CSV table of C-alpha atoms in Angstrom, one decimal:
chain,number,residue,atom,x,y,z
A,1344,MET,CA,-8.4,-16.6,6.1
A,1345,ALA,CA,-8.0,-15.4,2.5
A,1346,LEU,CA,-10.8,-17.6,1.3
A,1347,LYS,CA,-13.8,-15.2,1.0
A,1348,THR,CA,-15.5,-17.1,-1.8
A,1349,GLU,CA,-15.6,-20.9,-2.0
A,1350,PHE,CA,-15.0,-22.6,-5.3
A,1351,SER,CA,-15.9,-26.2,-6.2
A,1352,GLU,CA,-13.5,-28.3,-8.1
A,1353,SER,CA,-15.7,-28.3,-11.1
A,1354,GLU,CA,-15.8,-24.4,-11.0
A,1355,LEU,CA,-12.0,-24.2,-10.8
A,1356,ALA,CA,-11.6,-26.8,-13.6
A,1357,GLN,CA,-14.0,-24.8,-15.8
A,1358,ILE,CA,-12.0,-21.6,-15.2
A,1359,LEU,CA,-8.7,-23.4,-15.9
A,1360,ALA,CA,-10.2,-24.6,-19.2
A,1361,ASN,CA,-9.9,-21.0,-20.4
A,1362,TYR,CA,-6.1,-21.2,-20.2
A,1363,ASN,CA,-3.3,-23.2,-21.8
A,1364,LEU,CA,-2.3,-24.7,-18.4
A,1365,GLU,CA,-3.3,-28.3,-19.1
A,1366,LYS,CA,-5.5,-30.4,-16.8
A,1367,TYR,CA,-6.7,-29.3,-13.4
A,1368,ILE,CA,-5.6,-31.7,-10.5
A,1369,ASP,CA,-6.4,-30.0,-7.2
A,1370,ALA,CA,-6.5,-26.8,-5.2
A,1371,THR,CA,-5.5,-25.4,-1.8
A,1372,PRO,CA,-6.6,-22.1,-0.3
A,1373,PHE,CA,-3.9,-19.7,1.0
A,1374,THR,CA,-4.3,-18.6,4.6
A,1375,ASN,CA,-2.4,-15.3,4.2
A,1376,GLY,CA,-4.3,-12.2,3.0
A,1377,THR,CA,-7.4,-10.6,4.4
A,1378,VAL,CA,-9.2,-9.0,1.4
A,1379,GLN,CA,-9.1,-11.2,-1.8
A,1380,THR,CA,-9.6,-14.9,-2.3
A,1381,ASN,CA,-6.3,-16.7,-3.1
A,1382,ILE,CA,-6.1,-20.4,-4.1
A,1383,LYS,CA,-3.1,-22.4,-5.2
A,1384,ILE,CA,-4.0,-24.6,-8.1
A,1385,LYS,CA,-2.1,-27.6,-9.3
A,1386,THR,CA,-2.4,-28.8,-13.0
A,1387,SER,CA,-0.6,-31.4,-14.9
A,1388,LYS,CA,1.7,-28.6,-16.1
A,1389,GLY,CA,2.6,-27.0,-12.8
A,1390,GLN,CA,1.4,-24.8,-9.9
A,1391,TYR,CA,-0.4,-21.5,-10.2
A,1392,VAL,CA,-2.3,-18.9,-8.1
A,1393,PHE,CA,-5.9,-18.2,-8.7
A,1394,ARG,CA,-6.8,-14.7,-7.3
A,1395,TYR,CA,-10.4,-13.8,-7.1
A,1396,TYR,CA,-11.0,-10.0,-6.5
A,1397,GLU,CA,-13.8,-9.5,-4.0
A,1398,ASN,CA,-13.9,-5.7,-4.2
A,1399,ARG,CA,-12.1,-4.5,-7.4
A,1400,THR,CA,-13.3,-3.4,-10.8
A,1401,VAL,CA,-12.0,-5.0,-14.0
A,1402,ASN,CA,-10.1,-1.8,-14.8
A,1403,SER,CA,-8.5,-1.7,-11.3
A,1404,VAL,CA,-7.3,-5.2,-11.7
A,1405,SER,CA,-6.1,-4.5,-15.3
A,1406,PHE,CA,-4.0,-1.6,-13.8
A,1407,GLU,CA,-2.3,-4.2,-11.6
A,1408,THR,CA,-1.8,-7.0,-14.2
A,1409,ASN,CA,-0.4,-4.7,-16.8
A,1410,PHE,CA,2.1,-3.2,-14.4
A,1411,LEU,CA,3.1,-6.7,-13.2
A,1412,ARG,CA,3.7,-7.8,-16.8
A,1413,TYR,CA,5.8,-4.7,-17.3
A,1414,LEU,CA,7.8,-5.4,-14.1
A,1415,LYS,CA,8.3,-9.0,-15.2
A,1416,ASP,CA,9.6,-7.9,-18.6
A,1417,HIS,CA,12.1,-5.8,-16.7
A,1418,ASN,CA,13.3,-8.8,-14.6
A,1419,PHE,CA,11.7,-7.7,-11.4
A,1420,PRO,CA,10.9,-10.5,-9.0
A,1421,CYS,CA,7.1,-10.6,-8.9
A,1422,PRO,CA,4.4,-13.1,-10.1
A,1423,ALA,CA,3.5,-12.8,-13.8
A,1424,PRO,CA,-0.1,-12.9,-14.8
A,1425,PHE,CA,-1.2,-15.3,-17.5
A,1426,LYS,CA,-3.4,-14.5,-20.5
A,1427,ASN,CA,-6.4,-16.6,-21.1
A,1428,LYS,CA,-7.2,-18.1,-24.5
A,1429,TYR,CA,-9.0,-14.9,-25.5
A,1430,GLY,CA,-5.9,-12.7,-24.9
A,1431,SER,CA,-6.9,-11.1,-21.6
A,1432,TYR,CA,-5.2,-11.2,-18.3
A,1433,VAL,CA,-8.5,-10.7,-16.4
A,1434,GLY,CA,-11.4,-13.1,-16.4
A,1435,ILE,CA,-14.9,-12.8,-15.0
A,1436,HIS,CA,-16.7,-15.2,-12.7
A,1437,LYS,CA,-20.1,-14.4,-11.2
A,1438,GLN,CA,-19.5,-10.7,-12.1
A,1439,LYS,CA,-16.2,-10.4,-10.3
A,1440,PRO,CA,-12.7,-10.3,-11.9
A,1441,TYR,CA,-10.0,-13.0,-11.4
A,1442,VAL,CA,-6.5,-13.5,-12.6
A,1443,ILE,CA,-4.2,-16.6,-12.8
A,1444,PHE,CA,-0.7,-15.8,-11.6
A,1445,GLU,CA,2.6,-17.5,-11.6
A,1446,TYR,CA,3.3,-19.4,-8.4
A,1447,MET,CA,6.4,-18.1,-6.6
A,1448,GLU,CA,8.3,-20.2,-4.1
A,1449,GLY,CA,9.5,-19.0,-0.8
A,1450,GLN,CA,8.6,-18.3,2.8
A,1451,HIS,CA,7.0,-15.3,4.6
A,1452,ILE,CA,9.3,-14.1,7.4
A,1453,LYS,CA,7.7,-12.1,10.2
A,1454,GLU,CA,11.0,-10.9,11.6
A,1455,PRO,CA,13.5,-10.4,8.7
A,1456,ASN,CA,17.2,-10.1,9.5
A,1457,GLU,CA,19.3,-7.1,8.5
A,1458,ASN,CA,20.4,-8.7,5.3
A,1459,GLN,CA,16.8,-9.5,4.3
A,1460,LYS,CA,15.7,-5.9,5.2
A,1461,LYS,CA,18.4,-4.5,3.0
A,1462,GLN,CA,17.2,-6.7,0.1
A,1463,LEU,CA,13.7,-5.4,0.4
A,1464,ILE,CA,15.0,-1.8,0.5
A,1465,GLN,CA,17.1,-2.5,-2.6
A,1466,LYS,CA,14.1,-4.1,-4.5
A,1467,THR,CA,11.9,-1.2,-3.5
A,1468,ALA,CA,14.4,1.3,-5.1
A,1469,VAL,CA,14.7,-0.9,-8.2
A,1470,LEU,CA,10.9,-1.0,-8.4
A,1471,HIS,CA,10.8,2.8,-8.4
A,1472,HIS,CA,13.6,3.0,-11.0
A,1473,ILE,CA,11.5,0.8,-13.3
A,1474,SER,CA,8.3,2.5,-12.4
A,1475,LYS,CA,9.3,6.1,-13.2
A,1476,ASN,CA,9.4,5.3,-16.9
A,1477,TYR,CA,6.1,3.4,-16.9
A,1478,THR,CA,2.9,5.0,-18.3
A,1479,PRO,CA,0.0,3.4,-16.4
A,1480,ILE,CA,-3.3,2.6,-17.9
A,1481,TYR,CA,-6.6,2.7,-16.0
A,1482,ILE,CA,-4.8,5.1,-13.5
A,1483,GLU,CA,-8.2,6.7,-12.7
A,1484,ASP,CA,-9.4,3.3,-11.4
A,1485,ARG,CA,-7.0,3.3,-8.5
A,1486,TRP,CA,-6.8,5.3,-5.2
A,1487,ASN,CA,-3.7,7.3,-6.1
A,1488,TYR,CA,-2.4,8.7,-2.8
A,1489,SER,CA,-2.6,12.5,-2.9
A,1490,ILE,CA,-3.9,15.4,-0.9
A,1491,GLU,CA,-7.0,15.4,-3.1
A,1492,LEU,CA,-7.7,11.7,-2.5
A,1493,CYS,CA,-7.1,12.0,1.2
A,1494,ARG,CA,-9.5,14.9,1.5
A,1495,ASP,CA,-12.2,13.3,-0.6
A,1496,LEU,CA,-12.1,10.0,1.3
A,1497,ALA,CA,-12.1,11.8,4.7
A,1498,GLN,CA,-15.2,13.8,3.6
A,1499,GLN,CA,-16.9,10.6,2.6
A,1500,ALA,CA,-16.0,8.9,5.9
A,1501,SER,CA,-17.2,11.9,8.0
A,1502,LYS,CA,-20.5,12.0,6.1
A,1503,ARG,CA,-21.0,8.3,6.6
A,1504,ILE,CA,-20.2,8.3,10.3
A,1505,ASN,CA,-22.1,11.6,10.8
A,1506,THR,CA,-21.1,12.4,14.4
A,1507,SER,CA,-19.8,15.6,15.9
A,1508,ASN,CA,-16.4,13.8,16.5
A,1509,SER,CA,-16.2,12.8,12.8
A,1510,LYS,CA,-16.9,16.3,11.7
A,1511,GLU,CA,-14.3,17.8,14.0
A,1512,LYS,CA,-11.8,15.2,12.9
A,1513,LEU,CA,-12.5,16.1,9.3
A,1514,SER,CA,-11.9,19.8,10.1
A,1515,TRP,CA,-8.6,18.9,11.7
A,1516,LEU,CA,-7.5,16.7,8.8
A,1517,GLU,CA,-8.4,19.3,6.2
A,1518,ASN,CA,-6.4,21.9,8.1
A,1519,GLU,CA,-3.4,19.5,8.2
A,1520,LEU,CA,-3.6,18.9,4.5
A,1521,LEU,CA,-3.4,22.6,3.9
A,1522,LYS,CA,0.0,22.7,5.7
A,1523,LEU,CA,1.6,20.2,3.3
A,1524,ASN,CA,4.0,21.3,0.6
A,1525,LEU,CA,4.0,18.8,-2.3
A,1526,PRO,CA,5.3,20.5,-5.5
A,1527,LYS,CA,4.3,19.1,-8.8
A,1528,SER,CA,8.0,18.5,-9.6
A,1529,LEU,CA,8.2,15.7,-7.0
A,1530,PRO,CA,9.0,12.4,-8.8
A,1531,MET,CA,6.0,10.1,-9.2
A,1532,GLY,CA,5.5,6.6,-10.2
A,1533,ILE,CA,3.9,3.3,-9.1
A,1534,CYS,CA,4.4,2.5,-5.5
A,1535,HIS,CA,3.5,-0.9,-3.9
A,1536,ALA,CA,2.3,0.7,-0.6
A,1537,ASP,CA,2.0,-2.4,1.4
A,1538,PHE,CA,5.2,-4.2,2.6
A,1539,ASN,CA,3.5,-6.5,5.0
A,1540,PHE,CA,5.6,-9.6,5.6
A,1541,SER,CA,2.8,-11.7,4.0
A,1542,ASN,CA,3.5,-9.9,0.7
A,1543,ILE,CA,7.2,-10.8,0.6
A,1544,LEU,CA,8.8,-14.2,-0.1
A,1545,TYR,CA,12.3,-15.2,0.8
A,1546,LYS,CA,14.0,-18.3,-0.4
A,1547,ASP,CA,17.3,-19.6,1.1
A,1548,ASP,CA,17.7,-16.2,2.8
A,1549,GLN,CA,17.3,-14.4,-0.5
A,1550,PHE,CA,14.5,-12.1,-1.6
A,1551,ASN,CA,12.5,-14.1,-4.1
A,1552,ALA,CA,9.2,-12.2,-4.8
A,1553,LEU,CA,7.1,-9.1,-4.0
A,1554,LEU,CA,3.4,-10.1,-4.0
A,1555,ASP,CA,0.0,-8.5,-3.8
A,1556,PHE,CA,-0.1,-5.2,-5.7
A,1557,ASP,CA,-3.7,-4.7,-4.6
A,1558,ASP,CA,-2.8,-1.3,-3.0
A,1559,ALA,CA,-0.3,-0.3,-5.7
A,1560,ASN,CA,-1.1,3.2,-7.1
A,1561,TYR,CA,0.4,6.2,-8.9
A,1562,THR,CA,1.8,8.5,-6.3
A,1563,TYR,CA,5.0,10.1,-5.0
A,1564,LEU,CA,7.9,7.6,-5.2
A,1565,LEU,CA,8.8,8.7,-1.6
A,1566,PHE,CA,5.6,7.0,-0.4
A,1567,ASP,CA,7.2,3.5,-0.3
A,1568,LEU,CA,10.3,4.9,1.3
A,1569,VAL,CA,8.0,6.2,4.1
A,1570,VAL,CA,6.4,2.8,4.4
A,1571,LEU,CA,9.8,1.3,5.0
A,1572,ILE,CA,10.8,3.9,7.5
A,1573,GLU,CA,7.4,3.5,9.3
A,1574,SER,CA,7.9,-0.3,9.4
A,1575,TRP,CA,11.4,-0.3,11.0
A,1576,ALA,CA,12.2,3.1,12.4
A,1577,TRP,CA,8.9,4.2,14.1
A,1578,ARG,CA,8.3,2.8,17.6
A,1579,HIS,CA,4.6,2.0,17.4
A,1580,ASP,CA,4.4,0.9,21.0
A,1581,VAL,CA,5.2,4.3,22.4
A,1582,ASP,CA,3.5,6.5,19.8
A,1583,LYS,CA,6.1,9.3,19.8
A,1584,LEU,CA,9.5,8.0,18.8
A,1585,LEU,CA,11.1,8.0,15.4
A,1586,ASN,CA,14.5,6.4,15.4
A,1587,MET,CA,16.3,8.9,13.2
A,1588,GLU,CA,19.5,6.7,13.0
A,1589,GLU,CA,17.4,3.7,11.8
A,1590,ALA,CA,15.5,6.0,9.3
A,1591,LYS,CA,18.8,7.4,8.0
A,1592,GLU,CA,20.2,3.9,7.4
A,1593,ILE,CA,17.1,3.0,5.4
A,1594,ILE,CA,17.5,6.1,3.3
A,1595,ILE,CA,21.2,5.5,2.7
A,1596,GLU,CA,20.6,1.9,1.6
A,1597,TYR,CA,17.8,3.0,-0.7
A,1598,SER,CA,19.9,5.7,-2.2
A,1599,LYS,CA,22.6,3.2,-3.2
A,1600,HIS,CA,20.1,1.9,-5.8
A,1601,ARG,CA,18.0,5.0,-6.6
A,1602,ARG,CA,19.5,8.4,-5.7
A,1603,LEU,CA,17.0,10.8,-4.1
A,1604,SER,CA,16.8,14.2,-5.7
A,1605,ASP,CA,17.2,17.4,-3.7
A,1606,ILE,CA,13.5,18.1,-3.9
A,1607,GLU,CA,12.7,14.6,-2.6
A,1608,LYS,CA,14.9,15.1,0.4
A,1609,LYS,CA,13.3,18.5,1.1
A,1610,HIS,CA,9.8,17.2,1.0
A,1611,LEU,CA,10.1,13.7,2.6
A,1612,PHE,CA,8.7,15.4,5.7
A,1613,ASP,CA,5.5,16.3,3.8
A,1614,VAL,CA,5.1,12.8,2.2
A,1615,TYR,CA,5.5,11.3,5.6
A,1616,LYS,CA,2.7,13.5,7.1
A,1617,LEU,CA,0.5,12.6,4.0
A,1618,SER,CA,1.0,8.9,4.7
A,1619,ILE,CA,-0.1,9.4,8.3
A,1620,LEU,CA,-3.2,11.4,7.2
A,1621,ILE,CA,-4.1,8.7,4.8
A,1622,ASP,CA,-3.9,6.2,7.6
A,1623,CYS,CA,-6.2,8.5,9.6
A,1624,VAL,CA,-8.8,8.0,6.8
A,1625,TRP,CA,-8.6,4.2,7.1
A,1626,TYR,CA,-9.3,4.4,10.8
A,1627,PHE,CA,-11.5,7.5,10.9
A,1628,GLU,CA,-13.8,6.1,13.6
A,1629,ARG,CA,-10.9,5.4,15.9
A,1630,GLY,CA,-10.2,7.8,18.8
A,1631,ASP,CA,-11.5,11.1,20.1
A,1632,VAL,CA,-10.6,14.2,18.0
A,1633,LYS,CA,-8.7,15.7,20.9
A,1634,ASP,CA,-6.3,12.8,21.2
A,1635,PHE,CA,-6.0,10.0,18.7
A,1636,TYR,CA,-3.1,8.0,17.3
A,1637,GLU,CA,-2.5,9.8,14.0
A,1638,LYS,CA,-2.8,13.2,15.6
A,1639,ARG,CA,-0.1,12.2,18.1
A,1640,LYS,CA,2.2,11.2,15.2
A,1641,ILE,CA,1.5,14.5,13.4
A,1642,ASP,CA,2.1,16.5,16.5
A,1643,TYR,CA,5.4,14.6,17.1
A,1644,LEU,CA,6.7,15.4,13.6
A,1645,ASP,CA,5.7,19.0,14.0
A,1646,GLN,CA,7.7,19.1,17.3
A,1647,ILE,CA,10.7,17.9,15.3
A,1648,GLY,CA,10.0,20.4,12.5
A,1649,ARG,CA,10.7,20.3,8.9
A,1650,GLU,CA,14.3,21.8,9.1
A,1651,LEU,CA,15.5,19.5,11.9
A,1652,PHE,CA,13.9,16.5,10.2
A,1653,TYR,CA,15.8,17.3,7.1
A,1654,GLN,CA,19.1,17.9,8.9
A,1655,GLU,CA,18.8,14.6,11.0
A,1656,LEU,CA,18.3,12.5,7.9
A,1657,PHE,CA,20.4,14.2,5.2
A,1658,CYS,CA,23.1,16.3,6.7
């Protein structure tokens, strides 16, 4: 359930009074989502989404709302945040931030068809095309995926767990990070970083909205492309099989809408490995250091090798 904090009708009506959205009528919690509290609110003017951030700072939320406003101004299909009567997108209730968003119609599809997949790939490329010219504010208040962030978070996790296994896993991860080659000239921008089906809305078989920019951050634009490849070209049930033909089709479709530079093609291998190492941080307690899921994935990519990986996908 997405309802982490319960709100009375009087509380919601009081919050709505800070906006020019007319009279509160009723509210229904959303069942999708696992981190923040999301409630659909109906007023005499229309329907809206109240999002209460359980674990984000005001600046982190402002990073999100300002970027969404920028995307909306560039006709990208995403929910627009509303300013309150005081000119701010972000309000505070019981010391936690919240935002009122535009309600977007559509359905969440667990198993999108090929046409729906292509639409998501296209919209991802468009997002990056828009993002590359955007100067983010409060960038330091987001976890921006990088070698440095991955190392810092892993060190914190190892210290918190404080076992011989966690210390050995940290040593392995730090050694793998040293092998990555991510030049400063790699194109960067805002990536969404979480294309879970619950964050995408389709309406009449058409892509209608990309939701939940809670994990969005300033990183290599390739990162979202890796997320797409990981979603549809990696066989999670067998650990060690990347469908190169499927991955290549995703890249070809993406490149129709944003052409990859030569340096991006050359270093997709490194960004893919970085994404796996960041996943390792999220699940740092999982598995023995001698054999765990992320290590098997890294070992598999190393068996393919940088050169063959490049040739299979781009030659």
